[in-house]
XYZ file of C-alpha atoms in Angstrom:
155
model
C -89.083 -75.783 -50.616
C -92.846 -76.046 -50.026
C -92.802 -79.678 -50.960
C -89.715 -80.562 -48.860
C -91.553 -78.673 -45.598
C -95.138 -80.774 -46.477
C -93.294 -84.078 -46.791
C -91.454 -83.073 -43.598
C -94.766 -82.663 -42.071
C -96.250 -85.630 -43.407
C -93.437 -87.681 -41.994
C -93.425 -86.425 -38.118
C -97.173 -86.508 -38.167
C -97.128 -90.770 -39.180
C -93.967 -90.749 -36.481
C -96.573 -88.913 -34.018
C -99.592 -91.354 -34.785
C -97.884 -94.731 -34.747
C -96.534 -94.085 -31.517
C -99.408 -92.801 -30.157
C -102.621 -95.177 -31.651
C -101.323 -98.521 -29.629
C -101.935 -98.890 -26.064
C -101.763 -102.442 -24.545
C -103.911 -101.215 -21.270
C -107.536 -101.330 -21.853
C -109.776 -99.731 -19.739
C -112.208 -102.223 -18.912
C -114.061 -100.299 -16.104
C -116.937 -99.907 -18.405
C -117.561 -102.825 -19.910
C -119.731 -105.891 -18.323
C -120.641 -109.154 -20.122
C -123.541 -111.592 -18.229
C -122.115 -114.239 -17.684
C -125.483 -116.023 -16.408
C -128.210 -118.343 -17.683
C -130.051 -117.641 -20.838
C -133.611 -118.969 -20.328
C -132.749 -121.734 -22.174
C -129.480 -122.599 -20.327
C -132.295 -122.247 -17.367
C -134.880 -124.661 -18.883
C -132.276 -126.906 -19.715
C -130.675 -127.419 -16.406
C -133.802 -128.067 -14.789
C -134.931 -130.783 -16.965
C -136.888 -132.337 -14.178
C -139.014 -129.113 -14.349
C -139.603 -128.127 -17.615
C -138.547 -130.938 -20.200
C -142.122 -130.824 -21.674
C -141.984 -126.945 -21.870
C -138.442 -127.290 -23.433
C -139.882 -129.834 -25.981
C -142.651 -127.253 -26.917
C -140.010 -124.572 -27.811
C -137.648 -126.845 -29.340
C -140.726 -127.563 -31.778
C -142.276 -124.130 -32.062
C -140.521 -121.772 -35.319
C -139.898 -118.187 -34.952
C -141.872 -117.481 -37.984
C -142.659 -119.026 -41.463
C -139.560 -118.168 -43.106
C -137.062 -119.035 -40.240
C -136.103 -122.332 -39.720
C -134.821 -121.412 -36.254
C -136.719 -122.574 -33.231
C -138.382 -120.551 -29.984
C -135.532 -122.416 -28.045
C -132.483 -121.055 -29.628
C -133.601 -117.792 -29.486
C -134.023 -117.597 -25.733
C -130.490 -119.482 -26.150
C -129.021 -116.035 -26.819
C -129.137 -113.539 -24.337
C -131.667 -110.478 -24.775
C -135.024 -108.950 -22.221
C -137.439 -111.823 -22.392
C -139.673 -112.865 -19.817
C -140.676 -116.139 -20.066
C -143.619 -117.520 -18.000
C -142.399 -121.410 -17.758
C -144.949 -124.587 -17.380
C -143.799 -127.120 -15.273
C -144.165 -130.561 -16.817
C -147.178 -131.215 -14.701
C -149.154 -127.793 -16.043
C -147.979 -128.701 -19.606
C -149.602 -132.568 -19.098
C -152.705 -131.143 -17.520
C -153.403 -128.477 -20.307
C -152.892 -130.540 -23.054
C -155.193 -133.256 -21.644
C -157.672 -130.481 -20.898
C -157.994 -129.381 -24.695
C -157.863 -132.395 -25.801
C -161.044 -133.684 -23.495
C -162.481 -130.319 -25.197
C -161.671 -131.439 -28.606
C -163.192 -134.807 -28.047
C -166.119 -133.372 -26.421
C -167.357 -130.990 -28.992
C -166.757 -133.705 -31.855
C -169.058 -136.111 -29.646
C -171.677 -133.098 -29.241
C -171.330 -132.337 -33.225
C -171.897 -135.727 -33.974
C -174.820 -136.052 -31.697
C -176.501 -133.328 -33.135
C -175.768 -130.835 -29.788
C -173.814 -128.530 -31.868
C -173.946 -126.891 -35.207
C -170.833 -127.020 -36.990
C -170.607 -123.305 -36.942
C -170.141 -123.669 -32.974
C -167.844 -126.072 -33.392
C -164.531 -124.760 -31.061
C -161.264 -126.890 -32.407
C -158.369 -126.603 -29.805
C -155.973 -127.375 -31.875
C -154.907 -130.199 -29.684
C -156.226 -133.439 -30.806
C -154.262 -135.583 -28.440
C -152.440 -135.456 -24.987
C -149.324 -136.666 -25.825
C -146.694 -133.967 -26.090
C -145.180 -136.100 -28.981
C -148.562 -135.615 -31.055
C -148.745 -131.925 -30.811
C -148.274 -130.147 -33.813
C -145.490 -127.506 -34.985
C -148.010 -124.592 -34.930
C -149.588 -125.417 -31.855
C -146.574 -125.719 -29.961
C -145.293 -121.902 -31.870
C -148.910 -120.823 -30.338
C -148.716 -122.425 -26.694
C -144.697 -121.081 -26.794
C -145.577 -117.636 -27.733
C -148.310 -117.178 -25.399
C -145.513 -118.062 -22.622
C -143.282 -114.940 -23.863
C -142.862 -111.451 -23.118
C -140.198 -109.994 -25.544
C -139.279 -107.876 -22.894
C -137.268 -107.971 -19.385
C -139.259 -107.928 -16.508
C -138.100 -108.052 -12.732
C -139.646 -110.378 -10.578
C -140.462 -107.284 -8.394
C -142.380 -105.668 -11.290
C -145.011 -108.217 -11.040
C -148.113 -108.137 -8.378
């Protein structure tokens, strides 16, 4: 009798439950997906803007074991604050360090400067096509915040 009354039970509680565990209504009152620009999506559609900025992160690596770049990170959406060059501050700063570059190698040469105040940029040219993978990882990461801020949280 005991097992007939447990299998009894057994069977109204699965009845019970399969009825019960679908719903076709979701309640989707609390849910919200952004549906906005990444700041990639952002770089991107303002090519006239930023393409040199773009070009940095497309070169610059997350790390030295990921082969993922700087840009498709900030192709997924996350809090990062990124503090975009146009083209024309990109040119200007890489011609800028590399006139530095240049200059010190001229003084060390001359005799000016010891080699132990020798200050290498980094940037040895002021094309954007000559700049290499770390210094573009370096200029990129100096651009990021890997947190959200609102434009009204900055003075």
């Amino acid at each position: 009798m005991k097992k007939l009354t447990f299998s009894r039970l057994l069977l109204i509680a699965a009845a019970i439950l399969s009825f019960s565990s679908c719903k076709e209504d979701i309640d989707q009152s609390n849910r919200y997906t952004f549906t906005g620009e990444t700041v990639a999506d952002y770089l991107q559609n303002r090519e006239d803007q930023f393409s040199s900025f773009t070009e940095i992160l497309k070169k610059a690596n997350l790390g030295t074991t990921s082969a993922s770049n700087i840009l498709a990170l900030l192709a997924t959406y996350g809090t990062y604050t990124c503090f975009a060059p146009t083209n024309e501050a990109v040119e200007r700063y890489l011609i800028e360090q590399d006139s530095i570059y240049w200059e010190n190698v001229r003084a060390l040469e001359a005799g000016e400067i010891l080699q132990k105040d020798f200050f290498d940029t980094g940037i040895h040219s002021p094309l954007l096509s000559e700049l290499s993978d770390s210094m573009a990882s370096e200029i990129a990461k100096n651009h990021l915040l890997n947190r959200g801020h609102m434009t009204i949280d900055l003075n």
